[in-house]
Short mmCIF file of C-alpha atoms in Angstrom, two decimals:
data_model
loop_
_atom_site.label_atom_id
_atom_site.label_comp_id
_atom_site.label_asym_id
_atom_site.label_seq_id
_atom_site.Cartn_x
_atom_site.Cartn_y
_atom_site.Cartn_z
CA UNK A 352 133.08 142.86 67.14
CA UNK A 353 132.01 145.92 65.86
CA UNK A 354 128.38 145.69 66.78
CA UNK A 355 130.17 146.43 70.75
CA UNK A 356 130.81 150.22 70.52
CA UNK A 357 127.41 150.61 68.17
CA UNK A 358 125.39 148.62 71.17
CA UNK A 359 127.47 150.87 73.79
CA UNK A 360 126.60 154.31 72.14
CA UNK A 361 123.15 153.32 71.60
CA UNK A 362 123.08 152.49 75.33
CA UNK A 363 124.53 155.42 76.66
CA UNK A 364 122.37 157.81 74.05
CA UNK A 365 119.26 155.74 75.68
CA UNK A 366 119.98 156.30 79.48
CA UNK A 367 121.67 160.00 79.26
CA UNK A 368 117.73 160.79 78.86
CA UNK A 369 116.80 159.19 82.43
CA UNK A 370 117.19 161.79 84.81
CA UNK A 371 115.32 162.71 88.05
CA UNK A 372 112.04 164.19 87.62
CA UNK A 373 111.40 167.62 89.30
CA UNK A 374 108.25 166.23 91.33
CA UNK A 375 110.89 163.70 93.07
CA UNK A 376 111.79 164.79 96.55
CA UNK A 377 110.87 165.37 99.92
CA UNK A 378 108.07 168.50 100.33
CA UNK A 379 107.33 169.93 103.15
CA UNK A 380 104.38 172.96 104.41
CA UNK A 381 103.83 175.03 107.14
CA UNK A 382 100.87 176.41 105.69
CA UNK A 383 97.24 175.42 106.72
CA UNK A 384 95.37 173.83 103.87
CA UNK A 385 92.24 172.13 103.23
CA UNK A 386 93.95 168.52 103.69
CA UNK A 387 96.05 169.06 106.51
CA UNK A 388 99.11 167.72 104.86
CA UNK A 389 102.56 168.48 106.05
CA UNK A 390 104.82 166.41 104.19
CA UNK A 391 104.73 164.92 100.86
CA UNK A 392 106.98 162.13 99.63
CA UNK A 393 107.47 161.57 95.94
CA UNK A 394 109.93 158.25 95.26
CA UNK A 395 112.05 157.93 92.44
CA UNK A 396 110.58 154.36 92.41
CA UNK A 397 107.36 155.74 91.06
CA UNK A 398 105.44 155.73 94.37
CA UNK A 399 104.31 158.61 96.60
CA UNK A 400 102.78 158.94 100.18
CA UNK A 401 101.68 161.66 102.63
CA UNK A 402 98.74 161.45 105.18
CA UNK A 403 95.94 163.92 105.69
CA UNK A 404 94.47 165.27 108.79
CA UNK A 405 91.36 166.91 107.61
CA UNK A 406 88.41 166.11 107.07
CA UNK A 407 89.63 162.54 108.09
CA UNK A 408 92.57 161.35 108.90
CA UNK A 409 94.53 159.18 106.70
CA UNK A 410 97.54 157.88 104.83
CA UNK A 411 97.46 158.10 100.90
CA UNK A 412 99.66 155.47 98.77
CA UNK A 413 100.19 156.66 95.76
CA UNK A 414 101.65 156.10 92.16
CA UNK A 415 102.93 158.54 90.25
CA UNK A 416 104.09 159.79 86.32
CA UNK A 417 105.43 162.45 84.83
CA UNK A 418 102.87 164.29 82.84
CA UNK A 419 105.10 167.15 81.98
CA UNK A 420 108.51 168.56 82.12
CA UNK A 421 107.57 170.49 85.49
CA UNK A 422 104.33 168.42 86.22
CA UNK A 423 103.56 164.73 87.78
CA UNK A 424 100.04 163.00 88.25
CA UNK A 425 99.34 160.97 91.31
CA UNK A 426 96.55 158.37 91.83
CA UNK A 427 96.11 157.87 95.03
CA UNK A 428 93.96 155.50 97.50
CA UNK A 429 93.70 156.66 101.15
CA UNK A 430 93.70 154.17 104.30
CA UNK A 431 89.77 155.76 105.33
CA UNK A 432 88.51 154.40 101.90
CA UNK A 433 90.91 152.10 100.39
CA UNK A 434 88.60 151.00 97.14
CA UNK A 435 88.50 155.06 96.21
CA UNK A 436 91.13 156.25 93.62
CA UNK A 437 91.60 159.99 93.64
CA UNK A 438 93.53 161.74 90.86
CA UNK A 439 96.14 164.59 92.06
CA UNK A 440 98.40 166.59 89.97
CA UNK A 441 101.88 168.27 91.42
CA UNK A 442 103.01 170.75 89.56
CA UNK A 443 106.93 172.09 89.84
CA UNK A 444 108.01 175.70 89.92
CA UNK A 445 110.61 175.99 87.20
CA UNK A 446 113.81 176.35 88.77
CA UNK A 447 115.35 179.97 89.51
CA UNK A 448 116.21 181.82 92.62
CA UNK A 449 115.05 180.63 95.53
CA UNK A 450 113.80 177.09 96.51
CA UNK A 451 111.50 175.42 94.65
CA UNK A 452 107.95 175.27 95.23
CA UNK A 453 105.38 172.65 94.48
CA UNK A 454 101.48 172.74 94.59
CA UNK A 455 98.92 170.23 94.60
CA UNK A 456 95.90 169.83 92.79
CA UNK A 457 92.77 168.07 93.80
CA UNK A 458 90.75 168.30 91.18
CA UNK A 459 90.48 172.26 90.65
CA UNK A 460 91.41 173.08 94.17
CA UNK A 461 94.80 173.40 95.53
CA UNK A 462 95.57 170.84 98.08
CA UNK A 463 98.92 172.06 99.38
CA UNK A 464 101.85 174.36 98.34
CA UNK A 465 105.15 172.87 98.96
CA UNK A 466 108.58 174.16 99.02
CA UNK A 467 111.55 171.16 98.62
CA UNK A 468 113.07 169.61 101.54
CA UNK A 469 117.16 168.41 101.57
CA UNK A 470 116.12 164.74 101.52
CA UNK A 471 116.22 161.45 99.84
CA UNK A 472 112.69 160.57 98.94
CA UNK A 473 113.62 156.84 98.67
CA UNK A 474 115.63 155.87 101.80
CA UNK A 475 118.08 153.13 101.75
CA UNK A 476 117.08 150.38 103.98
CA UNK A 477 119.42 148.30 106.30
CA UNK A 478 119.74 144.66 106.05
CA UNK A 479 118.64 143.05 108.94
CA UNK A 480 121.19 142.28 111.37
CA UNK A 481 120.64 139.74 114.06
CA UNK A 482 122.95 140.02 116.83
#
């Protein structure tokens, strides 16, 4: 019986380390940018979306890792050219005053700067109801 507590500590030594990564959240833009993205969506499930406007438009499916501390990669396939993976990075603004801003790399140019939205990037969905 003593084997209980040791497997309990362990446990709760092991999962005190899994909190949210910065790059999880709802981010939003109202600037122009070479993409025309607005939003971005970054899951805690590992999975990230937001759709382009320029040059094409088009919704990117993404998955996503933490790379860093402040810093996430995305690869990402877009609905105009599904069998094309593109490689993005998000990087965080450490946190401080203010909210906190994101920005998007493609490559060496920036995509998008973000700032973070009040929003749950994973939304709960309803069970069907048939009535």
């Amino acid at each position: 019986m003593r084997l209980i507590p040791v497997v309990f500590l362990f446990a709760a030594a092991l999962l005190s380390g899994c909190g949210r990564h910065p790059a999880a959240g709802v981010w939003a833009t109202d600037q122009d940018n070479a993409y025309g993205i607005k939003r971005l969506r970054v899951g805690f499930d590992g999975r990230a979306e937001f759709e382009t406007t320029k040059p094409e438009p088009a919704s990117w499916h993404c998955f996503w890792g933490a790379t860093g501390k402040y810093s996430a990669s995305l690869q990402c396939r877009s609905s105009a050219q599904p069998e094309v993976t593109r490689n993005f990075v998000l990087t965080v603004s450490e946190p401080g005053e203010g909210r906190l801003q994101a920005r998007l790399m493609h490559g060496a140019e920036t995509a998008a700067i973000f700032v973070l939205l009040d929003e749950n990037p994973t939304p709960v969905v309803k069970p069907f109801n048939p009535e």
